[in-house]
Coordinates of C-alpha atoms and ligand atoms in Angstrom, one line a residue:
M1029 CA -2.4 -9.9 -60.3
L1030 CA -0.4 -12.9 -59.3
A1031 CA 2.5 -10.7 -58.1
I1032 CA 0.2 -8.7 -55.9
S1033 CA -1.4 -11.6 -54.2
L1034 CA 2.0 -13.1 -53.6
L1035 CA 3.1 -9.9 -51.9
A1036 CA -0.1 -9.7 -49.8
R1037 CA 0.6 -13.2 -48.6
R1038 CA 4.2 -12.4 -47.5
P1039 CA 4.2 -13.3 -43.8
A1040 CA 4.6 -10.3 -41.5
S1041 CA 8.0 -10.0 -39.7
V1042 CA 8.0 -10.3 -35.9
E1043 CA 8.6 -6.6 -35.6
E1044 CA 5.6 -5.9 -37.8
R1045 CA 3.4 -8.2 -35.7
L1046 CA 4.6 -6.5 -32.5
L1047 CA 3.9 -3.1 -34.0
R1048 CA 0.4 -4.3 -35.1
E1049 CA -0.3 -5.5 -31.5
F1050 CA 0.7 -2.0 -30.3
R1051 CA -1.8 -0.2 -32.5
D1052 CA -4.2 2.0 -30.4
A1053 CA -2.5 1.1 -27.2
Y1054 CA -2.4 4.8 -26.5
P1055 CA -3.1 7.7 -28.9
A1056 CA -0.5 9.3 -31.0
E1057 CA -2.1 12.7 -30.4
A1058 CA -4.6 14.1 -28.0
R1059 CA -7.8 15.6 -29.2
D1060 CA -7.8 19.2 -28.4
T1061 CA -10.9 20.7 -26.7
G1062 CA -9.4 24.2 -27.1
R1063 CA -9.6 24.8 -23.3
E1064 CA -6.7 25.9 -21.3
R1065 CA -5.9 25.6 -17.6
R1066 CA -3.5 28.2 -16.3
Y1067 CA -1.2 28.0 -13.3
E1068 CA 1.3 30.5 -12.1
V1069 CA 3.7 29.0 -9.6
R1070 CA 6.7 30.4 -7.8
A1071 CA 9.7 28.3 -6.7
A1072 CA 11.3 29.9 -3.7
P1073 CA 12.9 29.2 -0.3
S1074 CA 10.2 28.7 2.2
E1075 CA 9.3 27.2 5.6
V1076 CA 6.9 24.4 6.4
P1077 CA 5.9 23.2 9.9
Q1078 CA 7.5 20.1 11.4
L1079 CA 5.5 17.9 13.7
D1080 CA 7.4 18.9 16.8
G1081 CA 6.4 22.5 16.2
R1082 CA 9.7 23.6 14.7
R1083 CA 9.9 25.1 11.2
L1084 CA 11.7 23.3 8.4
A1085 CA 13.5 25.5 5.8
V1086 CA 12.7 24.0 2.4
W1087 CA 12.6 25.1 -1.2
A1088 CA 9.0 24.8 -2.5
Y1089 CA 6.5 25.5 -5.2
D1090 CA 4.1 28.1 -3.9
G1091 CA 5.4 27.6 -0.3
R1092 CA 4.1 24.0 0.0
V1093 CA 5.7 20.5 0.0
P1094 CA 4.5 18.7 -2.0
G1095 CA 3.8 21.6 -4.3
P1096 CA 0.4 22.2 -5.8
T1097 CA -1.6 19.3 -7.3
L1098 CA -2.4 20.4 -10.9
R1099 CA -5.5 19.0 -12.5
V1100 CA -6.1 19.1 -16.2
R1101 CA -8.9 17.3 -18.1
L1102 CA -7.8 15.2 -21.1
G1103 CA -8.0 17.4 -24.2
E1104 CA -7.2 20.6 -22.3
T1105 CA -3.9 22.5 -22.5
L1106 CA -1.9 23.2 -19.4
R1107 CA -0.2 26.6 -19.3
F1108 CA 2.2 26.7 -16.4
E1109 CA 4.2 29.8 -15.7
L1110 CA 7.2 29.3 -13.4
T1111 CA 8.9 32.1 -11.6
N1112 CA 12.3 31.1 -10.3
D1113 CA 13.0 32.8 -6.9
L1114 CA 15.5 30.2 -5.9
P1115 CA 19.2 31.0 -5.4
Q1116 CA 20.0 28.6 -8.3
P1117 CA 18.9 28.1 -11.9
T1118 CA 16.2 25.5 -12.3
T1119 CA 13.8 23.9 -14.9
I1120 CA 10.7 21.8 -14.7
H1121 CA 10.4 18.3 -16.1
W1122 CA 7.0 16.8 -16.6
H1123 CA 7.7 13.2 -15.5
G1124 CA 5.9 10.6 -17.7
V1125 CA 4.0 13.2 -19.8
R1126 CA 4.4 12.9 -23.5
V1127 CA 5.1 16.6 -24.1
P1128 CA 6.5 18.3 -27.1
N1129 CA 10.3 18.0 -26.8
A1130 CA 10.8 21.8 -26.2
M1131 CA 8.6 21.5 -23.0
D1132 CA 10.6 18.6 -21.5
G1133 CA 12.6 20.8 -19.1
V1134 CA 16.1 19.4 -19.7
P1135 CA 18.7 22.2 -19.4
G1136 CA 21.2 22.4 -22.2
V1137 CA 19.1 19.9 -24.2
T1138 CA 15.6 21.2 -24.6
Q1139 CA 15.8 24.6 -23.0
P1140 CA 18.3 27.0 -21.3
P1141 CA 18.2 26.9 -17.4
I1142 CA 15.8 29.4 -15.9
P1143 CA 18.1 31.8 -14.0
P1144 CA 17.2 33.2 -10.5
G1145 CA 14.7 35.9 -11.1
G1146 CA 13.7 34.4 -14.4
K1147 CA 10.4 33.0 -15.7
F1148 CA 9.5 30.3 -18.2
V1149 CA 6.1 29.2 -19.6
Y1150 CA 5.4 25.5 -20.1
R1151 CA 2.5 24.9 -22.4
F1152 CA 1.3 21.5 -23.6
A1153 CA -1.8 19.3 -24.0
P1154 CA -1.3 16.0 -22.2
K1155 CA -2.1 13.0 -24.4
D1156 CA -2.7 10.4 -21.7
P1157 CA -5.0 10.5 -18.6
G1158 CA -3.3 9.5 -15.4
T1159 CA -1.1 10.4 -12.5
F1160 CA 2.1 12.3 -13.4
W1161 CA 4.4 14.6 -11.5
F1162 CA 6.8 17.4 -12.0
H1163 CA 10.2 18.3 -10.6
P1164 CA 13.4 20.3 -11.5
H1165 CA 15.8 18.7 -13.9
L1166 CA 18.8 20.6 -12.7
R1167 CA 20.8 19.8 -9.5
G1168 CA 18.0 17.4 -8.8
S1169 CA 19.8 15.8 -5.9
E1170 CA 19.6 19.1 -4.0
Q1171 CA 16.5 20.7 -5.5
L1172 CA 14.1 17.6 -5.1
E1173 CA 15.6 16.9 -1.7
R1174 CA 14.8 20.4 -0.5
G1175 CA 11.2 19.9 -1.5
L1176 CA 10.6 20.8 -5.1
Y1177 CA 8.0 18.5 -6.6
G1178 CA 4.3 18.5 -7.4
V1179 CA 1.7 16.3 -8.9
L1180 CA -0.1 16.6 -12.3
I1181 CA -3.3 14.7 -12.6
V1182 CA -4.7 14.3 -16.1
E1183 CA -8.4 13.5 -15.6
D1184 CA -10.2 11.1 -18.0
E1185 CA -12.5 12.7 -20.5
N1186 CA -15.3 11.4 -18.3
P1187 CA -13.9 10.9 -14.8
L1188 CA -15.2 7.8 -13.0
P1189 CA -17.5 8.3 -10.0
Y1190 CA -15.0 7.4 -7.2
S1191 CA -16.0 8.5 -3.7
Q1192 CA -12.7 10.2 -3.3
D1193 CA -9.6 10.9 -5.5
V1194 CA -6.6 10.9 -3.1
V1195 CA -2.9 11.5 -3.8
W1196 CA -0.1 10.2 -1.5
V1197 CA 3.3 11.7 -2.4
L1198 CA 6.0 9.6 -0.7
D1199 CA 9.3 11.1 0.2
D1200 CA 12.0 10.9 2.8
W1201 CA 14.2 13.5 4.3
L1202 CA 17.7 13.5 5.9
I1203 CA 17.2 15.9 8.8
T1204 CA 20.1 16.9 11.1
R1205 CA 19.9 17.1 14.9
E1206 CA 19.4 20.8 14.6
G1207 CA 16.3 20.1 12.6
E1208 CA 17.4 21.2 9.1
I1209 CA 17.7 19.4 5.8
D1210 CA 21.3 18.1 5.9
P1211 CA 23.1 20.5 3.6
A1212 CA 25.7 18.0 2.5
F1213 CA 24.5 16.8 -0.9
N1214 CA 26.1 14.2 -3.1
T1215 CA 28.2 12.7 -0.3
P1216 CA 30.4 9.7 -1.2
R1217 CA 28.1 7.6 1.0
D1218 CA 25.0 8.6 -1.0
L1219 CA 26.9 8.1 -4.2
M1220 CA 28.3 4.7 -3.4
H1221 CA 24.9 3.4 -2.3
D1222 CA 21.4 3.9 -3.6
G1223 CA 21.4 7.7 -3.3
R1224 CA 20.4 9.7 -0.3
W1225 CA 18.0 7.8 2.0
G1226 CA 16.5 10.0 4.7
N1227 CA 15.8 9.4 8.4
V1228 CA 12.2 10.8 8.2
V1229 CA 9.6 9.4 5.8
T1230 CA 6.7 11.5 4.9
V1231 CA 3.4 11.1 3.0
N1232 CA 2.1 14.4 1.6
G1233 CA 4.8 16.1 3.8
S1234 CA 3.5 14.6 7.0
T1235 CA 4.8 11.7 9.1
R1236 CA 1.3 11.0 10.3
E1237 CA -0.8 11.2 7.2
E1238 CA -4.3 9.9 7.9
L1239 CA -7.0 9.4 5.3
V1240 CA -10.5 9.5 6.5
V1241 CA -13.1 7.5 4.6
K1242 CA -16.7 6.3 5.2
A1243 CA -17.5 2.6 5.1
G1244 CA -18.7 1.7 1.6
E1245 CA -16.5 4.4 -0.1
R1246 CA -14.6 3.4 -3.2
I1247 CA -11.6 5.6 -3.6
R1248 CA -8.9 6.1 -6.2
L1249 CA -5.5 6.3 -4.4
R1250 CA -2.6 7.7 -6.4
L1251 CA 0.9 7.0 -5.1
V1252 CA 4.0 8.9 -6.3
D1253 CA 7.5 8.2 -5.2
A1254 CA 9.2 11.6 -5.1
A1255 CA 12.2 10.5 -3.0
N1256 CA 15.8 11.0 -4.2
G1257 CA 16.6 7.3 -3.8
R1258 CA 14.2 5.4 -1.5
V1259 CA 12.2 2.5 -2.9
F1260 CA 8.8 1.8 -1.3
A1261 CA 6.8 -1.4 -1.1
P1262 CA 3.5 -0.4 0.4
D1263 CA 1.6 -3.3 1.9
F1264 CA -2.2 -3.2 1.1
A1265 CA -2.9 -6.6 2.5
G1266 CA -6.2 -6.8 4.2
L1267 CA -7.7 -4.2 2.0
D1268 CA -9.9 -4.7 -1.0
A1269 CA -7.4 -3.0 -3.3
K1270 CA -6.5 -3.4 -6.9
V1271 CA -3.8 -1.7 -9.0
I1272 CA -5.4 0.0 -12.0
A1273 CA -2.6 2.2 -13.3
V1274 CA 1.2 2.1 -13.3
D1275 CA 3.3 5.2 -14.2
G1276 CA 0.2 7.0 -15.4
T1277 CA -1.5 4.7 -17.8
Y1278 CA -4.1 2.0 -17.1
T1279 CA -3.2 -1.6 -16.7
A1280 CA -4.7 -4.3 -19.0
R1281 CA -6.7 -5.6 -16.1
P1282 CA -7.0 -4.8 -12.4
L1283 CA -4.0 -6.4 -10.6
A1284 CA -3.3 -7.5 -7.0
P1285 CA -1.1 -5.0 -5.3
A1286 CA 1.2 -7.5 -3.7
G1287 CA 4.8 -7.4 -5.0
F1288 CA 4.7 -3.9 -6.5
E1289 CA 7.7 -1.8 -5.7
L1290 CA 7.6 1.9 -6.1
A1291 CA 11.0 3.3 -7.1
P1292 CA 11.9 7.0 -7.4
G1293 CA 9.7 8.3 -10.3
N1294 CA 7.1 5.5 -10.3
R1295 CA 3.4 6.0 -9.7
L1296 CA 0.8 3.4 -8.8
D1297 CA -3.0 4.0 -8.8
L1298 CA -5.2 1.8 -6.7
D1299 CA -8.9 1.2 -6.7
V1300 CA -9.8 0.6 -3.0
T1301 CA -13.2 -0.2 -1.5
F1302 CA -14.0 -0.1 2.2
G1303 CA -16.6 -2.6 3.2
P1304 CA -19.1 -2.1 6.1
E1305 CA -17.2 -4.6 8.1
Q1306 CA -14.3 -2.1 8.3
R1307 CA -16.5 0.4 10.1
G1308 CA -14.6 2.1 13.0
R1309 CA -11.3 0.5 12.1
T1310 CA -8.0 2.2 11.4
I1311 CA -5.8 0.5 8.8
V1312 CA -2.1 1.2 8.9
V1313 CA -0.3 0.9 5.6
M1314 CA 3.2 -0.4 6.2
D1315 CA 6.2 -0.1 4.0
R1316 CA 8.0 -3.4 3.6
F1317 CA 10.8 -2.6 1.2
T1318 CA 13.5 -2.4 3.9
R1319 CA 14.2 -5.1 6.5
R1320 CA 12.5 -3.1 9.2
P1321 CA 8.9 -2.4 8.1
F1322 CA 7.5 1.0 9.2
P1323 CA 4.1 2.7 9.0
L1324 CA 3.7 4.9 6.0
A1325 CA 0.2 6.3 6.6
S1326 CA -3.1 5.3 8.0
I1327 CA -6.7 5.1 6.8
R1328 CA -9.5 5.7 9.4
V1329 CA -12.9 4.2 8.4
L1330 CA -15.8 6.1 10.0
D1331 CA -18.8 4.4 11.4
E1332 CA -21.0 6.0 8.8
V1333 CA -21.9 3.7 5.9
V1334 CA -22.5 5.0 2.4
A1335 CA -23.4 3.2 -0.8
T1336 CA -20.5 1.9 -2.9
P1337 CA -20.2 3.3 -6.4
K1338 CA -20.6 0.5 -8.8
F1339 CA -18.7 0.6 -12.1
P1340 CA -16.1 -1.6 -13.7
A1341 CA -12.5 -0.7 -12.8
P1342 CA -10.8 1.2 -15.6
T1343 CA -8.5 -0.8 -17.8
N1344 CA -6.6 -0.5 -21.1
P1345 CA -7.3 -3.8 -22.9
R1346 CA -5.0 -2.6 -25.7
V1347 CA -1.9 -3.1 -23.7
P1348 CA 0.1 -5.5 -26.0
A1349 CA 1.3 -8.8 -24.7
W1350 CA 4.5 -8.6 -26.9
K1351 CA 5.2 -12.3 -26.2
E1352 CA 7.5 -12.5 -29.2
G1353 CA 9.5 -9.4 -28.2
M1354 CA 12.5 -11.4 -26.9
S1355 CA 13.1 -12.9 -30.4
V1356 CA 13.9 -9.5 -31.9
P1357 CA 17.6 -8.5 -31.6
V1358 CA 18.4 -5.8 -29.0
R1359 CA 18.7 -2.4 -30.6
G1360 CA 20.1 -0.5 -27.7
Q1361 CA 22.0 -1.9 -24.8
Y1362 CA 22.8 0.1 -21.6
L1363 CA 25.5 -1.1 -19.3
L1364 CA 25.1 0.4 -15.9
N1365 CA 28.2 0.8 -13.7
A1366 CA 30.3 3.0 -11.5
R1367 CA 34.0 4.0 -11.4
R1368 CA 36.3 6.4 -9.6
G1369 CA 36.7 9.9 -10.8
G1370 CA 34.6 13.0 -11.7
E1371 CA 33.4 15.9 -9.7
F1372 CA 32.3 13.8 -6.7
G1373 CA 35.1 11.1 -6.7
I1374 CA 32.6 8.5 -8.1
E1375 CA 31.0 8.5 -11.4
W1376 CA 27.9 6.5 -12.5
T1377 CA 28.2 5.4 -16.1
I1378 CA 26.0 4.2 -18.9
N1379 CA 28.1 2.3 -21.5
D1380 CA 31.3 3.6 -19.8
R1381 CA 30.3 7.3 -20.2
A1382 CA 29.3 9.7 -17.5
F1383 CA 27.0 12.6 -18.4
P1384 CA 28.1 15.9 -16.7
G1385 CA 25.4 16.7 -14.2
H1386 CA 24.7 20.3 -14.8
A1387 CA 26.9 21.0 -17.8
M1388 CA 26.0 20.7 -21.5
P1389 CA 25.7 17.1 -22.8
V1390 CA 28.6 15.4 -24.5
G1391 CA 28.7 12.8 -27.1
P1392 CA 26.1 11.6 -29.6
A1393 CA 22.7 10.4 -28.7
E1394 CA 21.6 6.8 -29.5
T1395 CA 19.0 7.0 -32.3
L1396 CA 15.7 5.1 -32.2
P1397 CA 13.4 5.0 -35.2
P1398 CA 9.9 6.5 -34.5
N1399 CA 6.8 4.4 -35.0
R1400 CA 8.9 1.2 -35.0
W1401 CA 9.2 -1.5 -32.5
S1402 CA 12.5 -1.8 -30.7
R1403 CA 14.0 -3.8 -27.9
L1404 CA 16.2 -2.1 -25.4
R1405 CA 18.3 -3.8 -22.7
F1406 CA 19.5 -2.5 -19.3
V1407 CA 22.4 -4.5 -17.8
N1408 CA 23.1 -3.6 -14.2
Q1409 CA 26.7 -4.5 -13.7
S1410 CA 26.7 -2.9 -10.2
F1411 CA 25.4 -4.0 -6.8
R1412 CA 23.1 -0.9 -6.5
L1413 CA 19.6 -0.1 -7.6
H1414 CA 18.9 1.8 -10.8
P1415 CA 15.3 2.9 -11.5
M1416 CA 15.8 3.7 -15.2
H1417 CA 13.6 6.3 -16.7
I1418 CA 13.0 7.3 -20.3
H1419 CA 11.5 10.8 -21.1
G1420 CA 8.6 11.3 -23.4
Q1421 CA 7.9 7.6 -24.1
F1422 CA 6.3 4.6 -22.4
F1423 CA 7.8 1.2 -22.6
K1424 CA 6.9 -2.3 -21.5
V1425 CA 9.1 -4.8 -19.6
L1426 CA 9.6 -8.0 -21.5
A1427 CA 12.0 -10.0 -19.4
R1428 CA 14.1 -10.0 -16.3
D1429 CA 17.4 -11.8 -16.5
G1430 CA 16.3 -13.2 -19.8
K1431 CA 13.1 -14.8 -18.3
P1432 CA 9.9 -13.4 -19.9
V1433 CA 7.7 -11.6 -17.4
D1434 CA 4.1 -10.8 -17.7
E1435 CA 3.7 -7.1 -16.9
P1436 CA 0.3 -6.1 -18.4
F1437 CA 1.1 -2.4 -18.4
F1438 CA 3.4 0.3 -19.7
R1439 CA 5.9 2.1 -17.6
D1440 CA 8.2 5.1 -17.8
T1441 CA 10.5 4.0 -15.1
V1442 CA 11.7 0.5 -14.3
L1443 CA 13.7 -0.6 -11.3
V1444 CA 16.7 -2.6 -12.3
H1445 CA 17.9 -4.5 -9.2
R1446 CA 21.5 -5.4 -8.4
K1447 CA 23.2 -7.3 -11.2
E1448 CA 19.9 -7.7 -13.0
T1449 CA 19.3 -7.4 -16.8
V1450 CA 15.9 -6.0 -17.9
D1451 CA 14.6 -6.1 -21.5
V1452 CA 11.9 -3.6 -22.6
G1453 CA 9.9 -3.1 -25.7
I1454 CA 9.2 0.4 -27.0
V1455 CA 7.5 2.1 -29.9
P1456 CA 8.6 5.7 -29.7
L1457 CA 5.9 8.0 -31.0
D1458 CA 7.2 11.4 -30.0
R1459 CA 10.2 12.8 -31.8
G1460 CA 13.0 14.8 -30.2
T1461 CA 16.0 14.4 -28.0
W1462 CA 15.0 12.7 -24.8
M1463 CA 16.8 11.8 -21.7
L1464 CA 17.3 8.2 -20.5
H1465 CA 18.6 8.1 -16.9
C1466 CA 18.7 6.6 -13.5
H1467 CA 16.1 8.3 -11.3
I1468 CA 18.2 8.1 -8.2
Q1469 CA 19.1 11.7 -8.1
E1470 CA 22.6 11.2 -6.9
H1471 CA 23.3 8.6 -9.6
A1472 CA 22.0 10.9 -12.3
E1473 CA 24.0 13.8 -10.9
A1474 CA 27.1 11.7 -10.9
G1475 CA 26.7 10.8 -14.6
M1476 CA 24.1 8.1 -15.0
M1477 CA 22.2 9.9 -17.9
T1478 CA 22.3 9.7 -21.6
L1479 CA 20.3 10.9 -24.6
L1480 CA 17.9 9.1 -26.9
E1481 CA 17.2 10.7 -30.2
V1482 CA 13.8 9.7 -31.7
G1483 CA 13.5 10.6 -35.4
Ligands
C2O2048 CU1 11.5 12.4 -13.3 CU2 14.5 12.9 -16.1 O1 13.0 12.7 -14.6
CU2049 CU1 21.1 4.5 -10.3

């Protein structure tokens, strides 16, 4: 008896306390409703209209850029059959979705590339409601840039009664004077900087995207950064707007949108209400990441006034604070840097290793124990940006440059600024071999990828 009570009184280790805080932050498994949503999508060269009336030759899913917006209710299974009619092999990665490892779309790691003329069926039941997206995981610097990406919305079991549910997919394009997508990919200039930044920015494929709302409407606005390299900082000042989800999952509480940066891969969901005083106004949402702000899209508020749906903004109160996280030793450290060499003359490295872009992986994967709390650290030794993305898992930022930060939400992609060190906490739930990489497509193509083995 005595021995047992002594054991029971043993104080929990910091890791145990962090793990306990994590309990029920998001489910280990989804409940299955047995329903399936089916999509058949074709990736192929296509043409979309440009604003000046010319046609732009792209590669697209079902002939559209962005590709189709897929919607699945939580508990349903997505069955997605891809036909590859591109002149190159391809795959699809479900960014941010906790999929079974075999559905993750990483060529040479989780599946063979889908050859031209081939088909592949992706089938999985998403475990988290939220805003996700999909894109190729092969020659991404060319395939994403040519227009291959689409959005996956996983609806809540009981969707909230927003007046509208709107998606804005942000991208930029490098267009030549002749009006084509510049066919020079992975140039030294792109590689030495923050990837390929275009000369045309689009929202939903348009340079003049306009959202029309009625006064009184309360909308859910989902932003996705699908660009190869561009970071956005959309300015919602003057709007009654709150951030309710980051990279898919809900935040612990509604957050002011000021200061949020949207790096390649990131998503941001906003809850926006238009008051009667905004009747007849047009609001221009500016981007302020670069020195020269520019308009991203506009919102036109009609004169008509409707009743505002009243309900508390969705939150995830189970997001752990993980205040003690920095006292646990770092389990995996990732040094981010560049050097001369490789196929393009410059290689981007993680711990001095470059991962071959479209070859088979080399070297052993770093191993992380499942269902345990770990601290990982990204050390940016370069002067460029690196939005670091981990497949199949969420993580939470603990500190920047050693200073604890309060980010009351999980992420799947974190922007590591020049010379910055970012510490994150993670409890991997889903076993498999997962990629960890920079989401700037040119950096990834030039080696900035590695593998993480969970289990
Ligand atoms: Cu959205 Cu491995 O990427
Ligand atoms: Cu990078």
